[in-house]
Tab-separated table of C-alpha atoms in Angstrom:
chain	number	residue	atom	x	y	z
V	1	UNK	CA	-2.186	10.252	16.920
V	2	UNK	CA	-0.469	13.217	18.215
V	3	UNK	CA	2.761	11.780	18.335
V	4	UNK	CA	2.681	10.419	14.699
V	5	UNK	CA	1.356	13.669	13.179
V	6	UNK	CA	4.140	15.464	15.244
V	7	UNK	CA	6.791	13.127	13.625
V	8	UNK	CA	5.465	13.334	9.827
V	9	UNK	CA	5.528	16.867	10.277
V	10	UNK	CA	9.307	17.136	11.363
V	11	UNK	CA	10.393	14.555	9.293
V	12	UNK	CA	8.950	16.813	6.207
V	13	UNK	CA	10.501	20.042	7.819
V	14	UNK	CA	13.865	18.174	8.230
V	15	UNK	CA	13.921	16.534	4.619
V	16	UNK	CA	13.414	20.255	3.514
V	17	UNK	CA	16.412	21.817	5.585
V	18	UNK	CA	18.810	18.687	4.686
V	19	UNK	CA	18.570	19.613	0.835
V	20	UNK	CA	20.411	22.568	1.879
V	21	UNK	CA	23.446	20.923	4.410
V	22	UNK	CA	26.764	19.499	3.462
V	23	UNK	CA	26.385	15.536	4.276
V	24	UNK	CA	29.389	13.523	4.095
V	25	UNK	CA	31.474	11.025	6.054
V	26	UNK	CA	34.528	12.148	5.711
V	27	UNK	CA	35.451	16.048	6.467
V	28	UNK	CA	37.700	18.522	4.280
V	29	UNK	CA	40.702	17.211	6.258
V	30	UNK	CA	40.276	13.225	5.741
V	31	UNK	CA	39.350	12.517	9.731
V	32	UNK	CA	36.038	10.454	9.599
V	33	UNK	CA	33.572	11.009	12.447
V	34	UNK	CA	32.671	7.432	13.225
V	35	UNK	CA	30.933	7.992	16.987
V	36	UNK	CA	27.419	10.069	17.298
V	37	UNK	CA	26.026	10.620	20.783
V	38	UNK	CA	22.111	11.515	20.719
V	39	UNK	CA	19.492	11.967	22.965
V	40	UNK	CA	15.862	10.988	22.688
V	41	UNK	CA	12.992	13.673	21.906
V	42	UNK	CA	10.011	11.134	21.981
V	43	UNK	CA	10.795	9.018	25.077
V	44	UNK	CA	9.337	11.767	27.162
V	45	UNK	CA	6.242	11.442	25.430
V	46	UNK	CA	5.312	8.265	26.246
V	47	UNK	CA	7.094	7.825	30.093
V	48	UNK	CA	7.210	10.389	32.681
V	49	UNK	CA	10.565	12.036	33.490
V	50	UNK	CA	11.977	10.217	30.908
V	51	UNK	CA	15.992	10.572	29.501
V	52	UNK	CA	17.166	8.566	26.982
V	53	UNK	CA	20.691	8.405	25.470
V	54	UNK	CA	22.117	6.813	22.269
V	55	UNK	CA	25.475	6.014	20.973
V	56	UNK	CA	26.067	5.137	17.223
V	57	UNK	CA	29.392	3.547	16.157
V	58	UNK	CA	29.806	3.675	12.279
V	59	UNK	CA	31.555	0.546	11.256
V	60	UNK	CA	31.899	1.010	7.196
V	61	UNK	CA	30.300	2.325	4.458
V	62	UNK	CA	26.881	0.584	5.072
V	63	UNK	CA	26.853	-0.668	8.762
V	64	UNK	CA	26.827	1.058	12.371
V	65	UNK	CA	25.671	-0.525	16.262
V	66	UNK	CA	23.491	1.798	18.407
V	67	UNK	CA	23.343	1.454	22.080
V	68	UNK	CA	20.649	2.892	24.057
V	69	UNK	CA	19.439	3.573	27.290
V	70	UNK	CA	18.204	5.879	29.875
V	71	UNK	CA	15.688	6.606	32.819
V	72	UNK	CA	12.062	6.723	32.755
V	73	UNK	CA	8.754	6.323	34.826
V	74	UNK	CA	5.315	4.433	34.209
V	75	UNK	CA	2.731	6.969	33.616
V	76	UNK	CA	0.928	7.665	36.970
V	77	UNK	CA	-2.200	9.022	35.688
V	78	UNK	CA	-4.162	5.480	35.588
V	79	UNK	CA	-7.922	5.158	36.266
V	80	UNK	CA	-9.590	2.427	37.621
V	81	UNK	CA	-13.530	2.036	36.568
V	82	UNK	CA	-14.815	1.280	40.010
V	83	UNK	CA	-16.132	3.352	42.735
V	84	UNK	CA	-15.422	1.471	45.862
V	85	UNK	CA	-11.734	2.584	46.033
V	86	UNK	CA	-9.389	5.345	44.971
V	87	UNK	CA	-5.943	5.482	43.735
V	88	UNK	CA	-3.801	7.849	46.301
V	89	UNK	CA	-0.731	9.126	46.207
V	90	UNK	CA	2.510	8.426	44.728
V	91	UNK	CA	5.370	6.887	47.352
V	92	UNK	CA	8.128	5.895	45.009
V	93	UNK	CA	8.661	5.569	41.308
V	94	UNK	CA	11.712	4.376	39.099
V	95	UNK	CA	12.531	2.863	36.042
V	96	UNK	CA	14.876	2.088	32.978
V	97	UNK	CA	15.316	1.200	29.344
V	98	UNK	CA	17.992	-0.342	27.449
V	99	UNK	CA	18.628	-2.003	24.131
V	100	UNK	CA	20.769	-2.654	21.230
V	101	UNK	CA	20.444	-2.071	17.323
V	102	UNK	CA	22.486	-3.205	14.398
V	103	UNK	CA	21.871	-1.079	11.327
V	104	UNK	CA	22.317	-1.648	7.350
V	105	UNK	CA	22.169	1.532	5.499
V	106	UNK	CA	20.769	0.504	2.044
V	107	UNK	CA	23.627	1.325	-0.609
V	108	UNK	CA	20.409	1.153	-3.487
V	109	UNK	CA	18.371	3.672	-1.734
V	110	UNK	CA	21.310	6.466	-0.542
V	111	UNK	CA	23.293	8.858	-2.196
V	112	UNK	CA	25.743	8.878	0.794
V	113	UNK	CA	27.808	6.067	3.187
V	114	UNK	CA	26.713	5.682	7.040
V	115	UNK	CA	25.678	7.284	9.058
V	116	UNK	CA	23.286	8.903	6.674
V	117	UNK	CA	20.250	7.844	4.621
V	118	UNK	CA	18.001	5.222	4.803
V	119	UNK	CA	18.363	2.276	7.233
V	120	UNK	CA	16.654	-0.941	8.555
V	121	UNK	CA	17.994	-2.371	11.928
V	122	UNK	CA	16.845	-5.330	13.920
V	123	UNK	CA	16.632	-4.682	17.696
V	124	UNK	CA	16.515	-5.907	21.120
V	125	UNK	CA	15.356	-3.522	24.038
V	126	UNK	CA	13.996	-3.823	27.517
V	127	UNK	CA	11.941	-1.212	29.639
V	128	UNK	CA	11.730	-2.060	33.376
V	129	UNK	CA	9.203	-0.039	36.029
V	130	UNK	CA	8.743	-0.188	39.864
V	131	UNK	CA	5.868	1.654	41.888
V	132	UNK	CA	4.667	2.098	45.047
V	133	UNK	CA	1.642	4.298	46.050
V	134	UNK	CA	-1.852	4.245	48.194
V	135	UNK	CA	-4.949	2.666	47.988
V	136	UNK	CA	-7.669	3.811	49.648
V	137	UNK	CA	-11.346	2.685	50.046
V	138	UNK	CA	-14.321	5.318	48.770
V	139	UNK	CA	-14.594	6.516	52.260
V	140	UNK	CA	-10.893	7.079	52.996
V	141	UNK	CA	-11.210	4.917	56.270
V	142	UNK	CA	-9.061	2.051	55.110
V	143	UNK	CA	-5.583	1.918	53.096
V	144	UNK	CA	-3.012	-0.190	51.744
V	145	UNK	CA	0.448	0.058	49.889
V	146	UNK	CA	0.415	-1.173	46.250
V	147	UNK	CA	3.643	-1.906	44.754
V	148	UNK	CA	3.774	-2.681	40.860
V	149	UNK	CA	6.602	-4.010	38.700
V	150	UNK	CA	6.272	-3.776	34.974
V	151	UNK	CA	8.637	-4.829	32.298
V	152	UNK	CA	8.462	-5.459	28.562
V	153	UNK	CA	11.305	-6.916	26.270
V	154	UNK	CA	11.114	-6.272	22.409
V	155	UNK	CA	12.824	-8.417	19.458
V	156	UNK	CA	11.889	-6.374	16.296
V	157	UNK	CA	13.304	-4.469	13.482
V	158	UNK	CA	12.930	-0.902	12.610
V	159	UNK	CA	13.044	1.004	9.582
V	160	UNK	CA	14.354	4.720	9.407
V	161	UNK	CA	16.047	7.668	8.013
V	162	UNK	CA	19.077	9.717	9.602
V	163	UNK	CA	19.566	13.173	8.790
V	164	UNK	CA	23.561	14.672	8.848
V	165	UNK	CA	23.803	18.538	8.978
V	166	UNK	CA	26.670	20.836	8.441
V	167	UNK	CA	28.779	17.477	9.089
V	168	UNK	CA	28.823	17.222	12.650
V	169	UNK	CA	25.134	17.145	13.651
V	170	UNK	CA	22.496	14.677	12.991
V	171	UNK	CA	18.276	13.902	13.486
V	172	UNK	CA	17.546	10.056	13.522
V	173	UNK	CA	14.220	9.482	12.602
V	174	UNK	CA	12.918	5.740	13.748
V	175	UNK	CA	9.607	6.031	11.847
V	176	UNK	CA	8.280	2.038	11.911
V	177	UNK	CA	9.470	-0.710	14.307
V	178	UNK	CA	7.017	-3.270	14.858
V	179	UNK	CA	8.270	-5.855	17.459
V	180	UNK	CA	7.145	-9.267	19.105
V	181	UNK	CA	6.684	-8.358	23.149
V	182	UNK	CA	6.698	-10.103	26.235
V	183	UNK	CA	5.186	-8.307	29.070
V	184	UNK	CA	4.884	-9.016	32.563
V	185	UNK	CA	2.586	-6.996	34.909
V	186	UNK	CA	2.878	-7.613	38.886
V	187	UNK	CA	0.528	-6.267	41.503
V	188	UNK	CA	0.662	-6.750	45.289
V	189	UNK	CA	-1.002	-5.237	48.405
V	190	UNK	CA	0.209	-4.775	51.759
V	191	UNK	CA	-2.998	-5.421	53.430
V	192	UNK	CA	-6.575	-5.860	52.627
V	193	UNK	CA	-9.354	-3.575	52.260
V	194	UNK	CA	-12.602	-5.049	53.731
V	195	UNK	CA	-15.453	-5.889	51.277
V	196	UNK	CA	-13.036	-5.737	48.248
V	197	UNK	CA	-11.898	-9.371	46.715
V	198	UNK	CA	-7.795	-8.667	46.126
V	199	UNK	CA	-7.394	-10.512	42.811
V	200	UNK	CA	-10.629	-8.833	41.399
V	201	UNK	CA	-8.733	-5.152	42.109
V	202	UNK	CA	-5.243	-6.489	41.394
V	203	UNK	CA	-6.626	-7.075	37.946
V	204	UNK	CA	-8.457	-3.928	37.561
V	205	UNK	CA	-5.157	-2.101	38.508
V	206	UNK	CA	-3.015	-3.960	35.881
V	207	UNK	CA	-6.101	-3.383	33.274
V	208	UNK	CA	-5.499	0.076	33.743
V	209	UNK	CA	-1.720	-0.159	33.538
V	210	UNK	CA	-2.067	-1.660	30.227
V	211	UNK	CA	-4.443	1.190	28.507
V	212	UNK	CA	-1.212	3.741	29.120
V	213	UNK	CA	0.653	1.518	26.609
V	214	UNK	CA	-0.196	1.934	22.826
V	215	UNK	CA	-2.496	-0.377	21.198
V	216	UNK	CA	-1.630	-3.023	24.191
V	217	UNK	CA	-5.129	-2.864	25.589
V	218	UNK	CA	-6.984	-3.716	22.741
V	219	UNK	CA	-4.421	-6.823	22.145
V	220	UNK	CA	-4.889	-8.410	25.289
V	221	UNK	CA	-8.823	-8.170	26.315
V	222	UNK	CA	-9.315	-10.879	28.616
V	223	UNK	CA	-5.908	-11.390	30.201
V	224	UNK	CA	-5.782	-12.961	34.224
V	225	UNK	CA	-3.703	-12.797	36.726
V	226	UNK	CA	-2.316	-15.826	38.942
V	227	UNK	CA	-2.710	-16.160	42.297
V	228	UNK	CA	0.617	-14.335	42.924
V	229	UNK	CA	-0.392	-10.740	41.378
V	230	UNK	CA	1.150	-11.677	37.824
V	231	UNK	CA	-0.076	-11.510	34.389
V	232	UNK	CA	2.358	-12.213	31.652
V	233	UNK	CA	1.822	-12.732	28.260
V	234	UNK	CA	3.443	-12.327	24.350
V	235	UNK	CA	1.795	-9.821	22.258
V	236	UNK	CA	2.769	-6.951	19.523
V	237	UNK	CA	4.971	-3.959	20.288
V	238	UNK	CA	6.167	-0.891	18.473
V	239	UNK	CA	9.131	1.328	18.578
V	240	UNK	CA	9.549	4.724	17.584
V	241	UNK	CA	12.058	7.383	18.148
V	242	UNK	CA	13.094	10.606	16.797
V	243	UNK	CA	16.787	12.103	18.388
V	244	UNK	CA	19.314	14.832	17.904
V	245	UNK	CA	22.911	14.111	18.494
V	246	UNK	CA	26.751	15.168	17.373
V	247	UNK	CA	29.367	13.381	15.636
V	248	UNK	CA	32.939	13.101	16.787
């Protein structure tokens, strides 16, 4: 995958550079820097118009907590494998993410105190999206408005490494974060297109949306929506993030 390859290259590069930087929790005048504000570099690779901010608070030499959240939109370039309808223009779209993790910096693996070094971190997070777009028949003689809602909550644990450069700057790499995830997809049309079965079309739309989420489409083959246009299920999830930040 391009994301995974880029991430591994970045981590190797940073690992080399970090050996040349001073790295400590306490500066020369004895003043600690327990607060870190970060911005994600990878969230925009998965979602459109995404901005995610993170705040880490160091609690002691081995532990910290992280709050994160931001704005993001579900990818619009979904494709239907059918010729009788076309997905038209987007009318509106919005979304957000929010989460919390509690970090344990591994004393046996790290030479320095938190927030530098290897960590494991249980986490919870939620992503929610809304969208509205036009659906046309193949002849463009009929159209309806499609409203979609997507939400998924994660419970998991991540493994990562945080670099501290020149005392004030950090590069945070969450490289492995498996999760158990609750997914909920909802699709609803404000009308009917002649000759097309509504629930079948809505199922195809939800299936196309699932293909935009990593590994999800393969894990949930055969899912079905209910009479309200909702499909919900538990499946595997994954957290991955690289961010840069400033300590104060």
